[in-house]
Amino acid sequence: MTTESSRTSRPPADGISTFKGQDRALRAGRLGTGGLLLSVLAATAPLMVVAGVMPTTFAVMGIVGQPLLYVILGVVLVLFSVGYAEMSRHVHNAGAFYAYISRGLGATAGAGAALVALVAYNALQVGIYGIFGFEVSGLFATYTDLSVAWWIPALVAALVVGALGWLKIDVNARVLGVLLIIEVALVVVFDIAAVTDPAAQGLSLHAFNPDTLSGAGVGTALCFCIAAFLGFEQAPVYAEETSRPHILVPRVMFLAVGGVAVFFALSCWALTVATGPSAIVAESQKQSAGLLFGLTESRLGGTFTDVLHVLFVTGMFAAMLSFHNVVARYAFAMGREGLLPAAFGRTNSANGAPGTGSLLQTAVSVVVVVVFAITDDKPTGDPTVPILQLFTWFGNIGSLGVIVLMAAASASVVAFFVRRGAAGAQAWRLATSVLAGIALLVIAVYTVKDFDVLVGAGPGSSLSWLLPGIIGLALVAGLVQGLLLKARNPEAHARIGLGNEAFQLDKAAEEVS
């Protein structure tokens, strides 16, 4: 087995990119705590979760205790973050998940994780274009009487997001920040309105009663809810672009996980208070994504609800921009280490952004949207293709991929510190990683087992194995790529997961020569 010391001290071999020049490293010092926090929180799309995910979970699973699930998941992800954050103090790489897995479980495992991450985050980002296009189409129909096919605003958004991907990350952080703050503020206004004007059952805490979680659907409900948290784990992706990654990355991760858990638990509880716990399932089944807007209409008026509709769209745009940035950085990290063509491993000379990765993500988005547009014979007013297929299919594919990556990252944390002889000093952190890893594996198993429920397919549908099979195929392909690279170019294989450290080593070697 290749040791950690040999992987970080080995000089570059002939035929391997030597990372010459600053275009092989992301520009440091461009993000502080605020910018990093806003960048990762934007991916959670708070309004999309409150208006979309929560009513869907109530309707499909029939579990009143959904607010309690957010608390439980918050605890699981805090446990995960303990080891993950400690790992971030030792590894600074834009390919966070696969870099961590490579350091703990080996470079070949890291190659497999890299492709899974690239596929998963692409799927999450592309899926949002479906619901975004449908909602924008609906806004045009409601306020301008224009009939616009969903794929037109989806394609426009893909091009705009791609253009912003070329800009400096601090510009993107400002865009994300403004949208996120307004979005959160409006949800908080609704929460207050629901609490001050509850349904007939009053300020009931029944939704936090553990008895509400009884039944076979709890595991599947966790699959629905965990998607609401996706984004916090992206903080290490930006580590190279902060001045103090060992401090800022752990700080932002814990702030994000804690904030998201509390915010979603309270907002989900507010929905049950506004309808009454006994009525929340029936109302969700009746109104679906219109539940929140119906509740605000009666309590806060039409103008507030109209603004909420607009912020629903801008929140999705912020999420798309956030996932786009992550995909671009994963592509950059993979290109820098030979897992993608070398062109992906260079940054724009003008602003230091990973431009080629941004172009890749834009191209993937456009192609997928076009394919789904071609298959849609009812492009306006029918949510089947944009929401029930594009958004639901790709969203669950991406969620499964990230859950698998988090479980593998938990194992890699343990392996990393054991190999470094630090198991004793890190004992309590390793224990939290083991607990989190087990919980995440259970959620992953339920996700695969009940994938037909998650995507609304029949029990015998081929989608129940074809869609999760995409993540399995990505994992196998990545592992094969890692093994081939090890056989053909062991020096390049040894670099997987080193990221900016390899750049610093090459820089030092060039100075010596």
Coordinates of N, CA and C in Angstrom, one line a residue, residues 44-196:
T44 N -28.9 24.8 -0.3 CA -30.0 24.2 0.4 C -31.4 24.7 -0.1
A45 N -31.4 25.9 -0.8 CA -32.6 26.5 -1.4 C -33.8 26.4 -0.3
P46 N -33.7 27.2 0.7 CA -34.7 27.0 1.8 C -36.1 27.1 1.4
L47 N -36.5 28.0 0.5 CA -37.9 28.1 0.1 C -38.3 26.9 -0.8
M48 N -37.4 26.4 -1.6 CA -37.7 25.2 -2.3 C -38.0 24.0 -1.4
V49 N -37.2 23.9 -0.3 CA -37.5 22.8 0.6 C -38.8 23.0 1.4
V50 N -39.1 24.2 1.8 CA -40.3 24.5 2.6 C -41.5 24.3 1.7
A51 N -41.4 24.8 0.5 CA -42.6 24.8 -0.4 C -42.7 23.5 -1.2
G52 N -41.6 22.8 -1.4 CA -41.6 21.7 -2.3 C -41.4 20.3 -1.5
V53 N -40.2 20.2 -0.9 CA -39.8 19.0 -0.2 C -40.8 18.6 0.9
M54 N -41.1 19.6 1.8 CA -41.8 19.3 3.0 C -43.3 18.8 2.6
P55 N -44.0 19.6 1.8 CA -45.4 19.1 1.5 C -45.3 17.7 0.7
T56 N -44.3 17.5 -0.1 CA -44.2 16.2 -0.8 C -44.0 15.1 0.2
T57 N -43.1 15.3 1.2 CA -42.9 14.3 2.2 C -44.1 14.0 3.0
F58 N -44.8 15.0 3.4 CA -46.1 14.8 4.2 C -47.0 14.0 3.3
A59 N -47.2 14.4 2.0 CA -48.1 13.8 1.2 C -47.8 12.3 0.8
V60 N -46.6 12.0 0.5 CA -46.2 10.7 0.0 C -46.0 9.7 1.2
M61 N -45.4 10.2 2.3 CA -45.1 9.3 3.4 C -46.1 9.3 4.5
G62 N -46.9 10.3 4.6 CA -48.0 10.4 5.6 C -47.5 10.4 7.0
I63 N -46.3 10.9 7.2 CA -45.7 11.0 8.6 C -45.8 12.4 9.1
V64 N -46.5 12.6 10.2 CA -46.7 13.9 10.8 C -45.4 14.4 11.4
G65 N -44.6 13.5 11.9 CA -43.4 13.9 12.6 C -42.2 14.3 11.8
Q66 N -42.5 14.9 10.6 CA -41.4 15.3 9.7 C -40.5 16.3 10.4
P67 N -41.0 17.3 11.2 CA -40.1 18.2 11.9 C -39.0 17.5 12.7
L68 N -39.5 16.4 13.4 CA -38.5 15.6 14.2 C -37.4 15.0 13.4
L69 N -37.8 14.6 12.1 CA -36.8 14.0 11.2 C -35.6 15.0 11.0
Y70 N -36.0 16.3 10.8 CA -34.9 17.2 10.6 C -34.0 17.4 11.8
V71 N -34.5 17.2 13.0 CA -33.7 17.2 14.2 C -32.8 16.0 14.2
I72 N -33.4 14.8 13.9 CA -32.6 13.6 13.9 C -31.5 13.7 12.9
L73 N -31.8 14.1 11.7 CA -30.8 14.2 10.6 C -29.7 15.3 11.0
G74 N -30.2 16.3 11.7 CA -29.2 17.3 12.1 C -28.2 16.7 13.1
V75 N -28.6 15.9 14.0 CA -27.7 15.2 14.9 C -26.8 14.3 14.1
V76 N -27.3 13.5 13.2 CA -26.5 12.6 12.4 C -25.4 13.4 11.6
L77 N -25.8 14.5 11.0 CA -24.9 15.2 10.2 C -23.9 16.1 11.0
V78 N -24.3 16.4 12.3 CA -23.3 17.0 13.2 C -22.2 16.0 13.5
L79 N -22.7 14.8 13.8 CA -21.7 13.7 14.1 C -20.8 13.5 12.9
F80 N -21.3 13.5 11.7 CA -20.5 13.4 10.5 C -19.5 14.5 10.4
S81 N -20.0 15.7 10.7 CA -19.2 16.9 10.5 C -18.0 17.0 11.5
V82 N -18.1 16.3 12.6 CA -17.0 16.3 13.6 C -15.7 15.8 12.9
G83 N -15.8 14.6 12.4 CA -14.6 14.0 11.7 C -14.3 14.7 10.4
Y84 N -15.3 15.0 9.7 CA -15.2 15.7 8.4 C -14.4 17.0 8.5
A85 N -14.8 17.8 9.6 CA -14.2 19.1 9.8 C -12.8 18.9 10.2
E86 N -12.5 17.9 11.1 CA -11.1 17.7 11.5 C -10.3 17.3 10.3
M87 N -10.8 16.5 9.4 CA -10.1 16.1 8.2 C -9.8 17.4 7.4
S88 N -10.7 18.3 7.4 CA -10.5 19.5 6.6 C -9.3 20.4 7.0
R89 N -8.9 20.1 8.3 CA -7.7 20.9 8.8 C -6.4 20.3 8.2
H90 N -6.5 19.1 7.7 CA -5.3 18.4 7.2 C -5.3 18.3 5.7
V91 N -6.4 18.4 5.0 CA -6.5 18.3 3.6 C -7.3 19.5 3.0
H92 N -6.6 20.2 2.1 CA -7.2 21.4 1.5 C -7.3 21.1 0.0
N93 N -8.4 20.7 -0.5 CA -8.5 20.3 -1.9 C -9.9 20.6 -2.5
A94 N -10.0 21.2 -3.7 CA -11.3 21.5 -4.2 C -12.1 20.3 -4.5
G95 N -11.5 19.1 -4.6 CA -12.2 17.9 -4.7 C -12.5 17.2 -3.4
A96 N -13.0 18.0 -2.5 CA -13.1 17.6 -1.1 C -13.4 16.1 -0.8
F97 N -14.6 15.6 -1.2 CA -15.0 14.3 -0.9 C -13.9 13.3 -1.4
Y98 N -13.6 13.4 -2.7 CA -12.7 12.3 -3.2 C -11.3 12.5 -2.7
A99 N -10.9 13.7 -2.3 CA -9.6 13.9 -1.7 C -9.5 13.3 -0.4
Y100 N -10.6 13.4 0.4 CA -10.6 12.8 1.8 C -10.6 11.3 1.7
I101 N -11.4 10.8 0.8 CA -11.5 9.4 0.6 C -10.2 8.8 0.1
S102 N -9.6 9.5 -0.8 CA -8.3 9.1 -1.3 C -7.2 9.0 -0.2
R103 N -7.2 10.0 0.7 CA -6.3 10.0 1.8 C -6.5 8.9 2.8
G104 N -7.8 8.6 3.0 CA -8.1 7.5 4.0 C -8.1 6.1 3.4
L105 N -8.8 6.0 2.3 CA -9.0 4.6 1.8 C -8.2 4.3 0.5
G106 N -7.3 5.2 0.1 CA -6.4 4.9 -1.0 C -6.8 5.7 -2.3
A107 N -5.9 5.8 -3.1 CA -6.1 6.6 -4.3 C -7.1 6.0 -5.3
T108 N -7.1 4.7 -5.4 CA -8.1 4.1 -6.3 C -9.5 4.3 -5.8
A109 N -9.7 4.2 -4.5 CA -11.1 4.6 -3.9 C -11.4 6.0 -4.2
G110 N -10.3 6.9 -4.1 CA -10.5 8.3 -4.4 C -11.0 8.5 -5.8
A111 N -10.4 7.8 -6.8 CA -10.8 7.9 -8.2 C -12.3 7.6 -8.3
G112 N -12.7 6.5 -7.7 CA -14.1 6.1 -7.7 C -15.0 7.2 -7.1
A113 N -14.6 7.7 -6.0 CA -15.4 8.8 -5.4 C -15.4 10.0 -6.2
A114 N -14.4 10.3 -6.9 CA -14.3 11.5 -7.8 C -15.4 11.5 -8.8
L115 N -15.5 10.4 -9.5 CA -16.5 10.3 -10.6 C -17.9 10.3 -10.0
V116 N -18.1 9.6 -8.8 CA -19.4 9.7 -8.2 C -19.8 11.1 -7.8
A117 N -18.9 11.9 -7.3 CA -19.1 13.2 -6.9 C -19.5 14.1 -8.1
L118 N -18.7 13.9 -9.2 CA -19.0 14.7 -10.4 C -20.4 14.4 -11.0
V119 N -20.8 13.1 -11.0 CA -22.1 12.7 -11.5 C -23.2 13.2 -10.5
A120 N -23.0 13.0 -9.2 CA -24.0 13.4 -8.2 C -24.3 14.9 -8.2
Y121 N -23.3 15.7 -8.2 CA -23.5 17.1 -8.1 C -24.0 17.7 -9.5
N122 N -23.6 17.1 -10.6 CA -24.2 17.4 -11.8 C -25.7 17.1 -11.9
A123 N -26.0 15.9 -11.3 CA -27.4 15.5 -11.3 C -28.3 16.5 -10.4
L124 N -27.8 16.8 -9.3 CA -28.5 17.8 -8.4 C -28.7 19.1 -9.1
Q125 N -27.7 19.6 -9.8 CA -27.8 20.9 -10.4 C -28.7 20.9 -11.6
V126 N -28.6 19.9 -12.4 CA -29.4 19.8 -13.6 C -30.9 19.5 -13.3
G127 N -31.1 18.8 -12.2 CA -32.5 18.5 -11.9 C -33.3 19.7 -11.5
I128 N -32.6 20.7 -10.9 CA -33.3 21.9 -10.5 C -33.8 22.7 -11.7
Y129 N -33.1 22.5 -12.8 CA -33.6 23.3 -14.0 C -35.0 22.9 -14.4
G130 N -35.4 21.6 -14.1 CA -36.8 21.2 -14.4 C -37.8 22.0 -13.7
I131 N -37.7 22.0 -12.3 CA -38.7 22.7 -11.5 C -38.6 24.2 -11.7
F132 N -37.4 24.7 -12.0 CA -37.2 26.1 -12.2 C -37.9 26.6 -13.5
G133 N -37.7 25.8 -14.6 CA -38.4 26.1 -15.8 C -39.9 26.1 -15.7
F134 N -40.4 25.1 -15.0 CA -41.8 24.9 -14.8 C -42.4 26.1 -14.0
E135 N -41.8 26.5 -13.0 CA -42.2 27.6 -12.1 C -42.2 28.9 -12.9
V136 N -41.1 29.2 -13.6 CA -41.0 30.4 -14.4 C -42.1 30.4 -15.5
S137 N -42.3 29.3 -16.1 CA -43.4 29.2 -17.1 C -44.7 29.5 -16.5
G138 N -45.0 29.1 -15.2 CA -46.2 29.4 -14.5 C -46.3 30.8 -14.2
L139 N -45.2 31.5 -13.8 CA -45.3 32.9 -13.5 C -45.6 33.7 -14.8
F140 N -45.1 33.3 -15.9 CA -45.4 34.0 -17.2 C -46.9 33.9 -17.5
A141 N -47.4 32.7 -17.3 CA -48.8 32.4 -17.6 C -49.7 33.2 -16.6
T142 N -49.3 33.3 -15.3 CA -50.2 34.0 -14.3 C -50.2 35.5 -14.5
Y143 N -49.0 36.0 -14.7 CA -48.9 37.5 -14.6 C -48.8 38.2 -16.0
T144 N -48.5 37.5 -17.0 CA -48.4 38.1 -18.4 C -49.3 37.5 -19.4
D145 N -50.0 36.4 -19.1 CA -50.8 35.6 -20.0 C -50.0 35.1 -21.2
L146 N -48.7 34.9 -21.0 CA -47.9 34.3 -22.0 C -47.7 32.8 -21.8
S147 N -47.8 32.1 -22.8 CA -47.5 30.6 -22.7 C -46.1 30.4 -23.1
V148 N -45.2 30.0 -22.2 CA -43.8 29.8 -22.4 C -43.5 28.4 -22.0
A149 N -42.9 27.7 -23.0 CA -42.5 26.3 -22.7 C -41.4 26.3 -21.5
W150 N -41.5 25.3 -20.6 CA -40.7 25.3 -19.5 C -39.2 25.2 -19.8
W151 N -38.8 24.6 -21.0 CA -37.4 24.4 -21.3 C -36.8 25.7 -21.8
I152 N -37.6 26.7 -22.1 CA -37.0 28.0 -22.6 C -36.3 28.7 -21.4
P153 N -37.1 29.0 -20.3 CA -36.4 29.6 -19.1 C -35.3 28.7 -18.5
A154 N -35.5 27.4 -18.7 CA -34.4 26.5 -18.1 C -33.1 26.6 -18.9
L155 N -33.2 26.7 -20.2 CA -32.0 26.9 -21.0 C -31.4 28.3 -20.8
V156 N -32.2 29.3 -20.7 CA -31.7 30.7 -20.4 C -31.0 30.7 -19.1
A157 N -31.6 30.0 -18.1 CA -30.9 30.0 -16.7 C -29.6 29.2 -16.8
A158 N -29.5 28.2 -17.6 CA -28.3 27.4 -17.7 C -27.2 28.3 -18.3
L159 N -27.5 29.1 -19.3 CA -26.5 30.0 -19.9 C -26.1 31.1 -18.9
V160 N -27.1 31.7 -18.2 CA -26.7 32.7 -17.2 C -25.9 32.2 -16.1
V161 N -26.2 31.0 -15.6 CA -25.4 30.4 -14.5 C -24.0 30.1 -15.1
G162 N -23.9 29.6 -16.3 CA -22.6 29.4 -16.9 C -21.8 30.6 -17.0
A163 N -22.4 31.7 -17.4 CA -21.7 33.0 -17.5 C -21.2 33.4 -16.1
L164 N -22.0 33.3 -15.1 CA -21.6 33.7 -13.7 C -20.5 32.8 -13.2
G165 N -20.5 31.5 -13.7 CA -19.4 30.6 -13.3 C -18.0 31.1 -13.7
W166 N -18.0 32.0 -14.7 CA -16.7 32.5 -15.2 C -16.3 33.7 -14.3
L167 N -17.2 34.2 -13.5 CA -16.9 35.4 -12.7 C -16.1 35.0 -11.5
K168 N -15.6 36.0 -10.8 CA -14.9 35.7 -9.5 C -15.9 35.2 -8.5
I169 N -15.4 34.3 -7.6 CA -16.3 33.7 -6.6 C -16.9 34.7 -5.7
D170 N -16.2 35.8 -5.4 CA -16.8 36.8 -4.5 C -18.0 37.5 -5.1
V171 N -18.0 37.6 -6.4 CA -19.2 38.1 -7.1 C -20.3 37.2 -6.9
N172 N -20.0 35.9 -7.1 CA -21.1 34.9 -7.0 C -21.6 34.8 -5.6
A173 N -20.7 35.0 -4.6 CA -21.1 35.0 -3.2 C -22.1 36.1 -2.9
R174 N -21.9 37.3 -3.5 CA -22.8 38.4 -3.2 C -24.1 38.1 -3.8
V175 N -24.1 37.5 -5.0 CA -25.4 37.2 -5.7 C -26.2 36.1 -4.8
L176 N -25.5 35.1 -4.4 CA -26.1 34.1 -3.6 C -26.6 34.6 -2.3
G177 N -25.8 35.5 -1.7 CA -26.1 36.0 -0.3 C -27.3 36.9 -0.3
V178 N -27.5 37.8 -1.3 CA -28.7 38.6 -1.3 C -29.9 37.8 -1.5
L179 N -29.9 36.8 -2.4 CA -31.1 36.0 -2.7 C -31.4 35.1 -1.4
L180 N -30.4 34.6 -0.8 CA -30.6 33.7 0.3 C -31.2 34.5 1.5
I181 N -30.6 35.6 1.8 CA -31.1 36.4 3.0 C -32.6 36.8 2.8
I182 N -33.0 37.3 1.7 CA -34.4 37.6 1.4 C -35.3 36.4 1.5
E183 N -34.8 35.3 1.0 CA -35.6 34.1 1.0 C -35.8 33.6 2.4
V184 N -34.8 33.5 3.2 CA -34.9 33.1 4.6 C -35.8 34.0 5.4
A185 N -35.7 35.3 5.1 CA -36.5 36.3 5.9 C -38.0 36.1 5.6
L186 N -38.4 35.8 4.4 CA -39.8 35.6 4.1 C -40.3 34.3 4.7
V187 N -39.5 33.3 4.7 CA -39.9 32.1 5.4 C -40.1 32.3 6.9
V188 N -39.2 33.1 7.5 CA -39.3 33.4 8.9 C -40.6 34.2 9.2
V189 N -40.9 35.1 8.3 CA -42.2 35.9 8.4 C -43.4 34.9 8.4
F190 N -43.4 33.9 7.5 CA -44.4 32.9 7.5 C -44.5 32.2 8.8
D191 N -43.3 31.7 9.3 CA -43.2 31.0 10.5 C -43.9 31.8 11.7
I192 N -43.6 33.0 11.8 CA -44.2 33.9 12.8 C -45.7 34.0 12.6
A193 N -46.1 34.2 11.4 CA -47.5 34.3 11.1 C -48.3 33.0 11.5
A194 N -47.7 31.9 11.2 CA -48.3 30.6 11.5 C -48.4 30.4 13.0
V195 N -47.4 30.8 13.8 CA -47.4 30.7 15.2 C -48.4 31.6 15.9
T196 N -48.5 32.8 15.3 CA -49.4 33.8 15.9 C -50.9 33.6 15.4

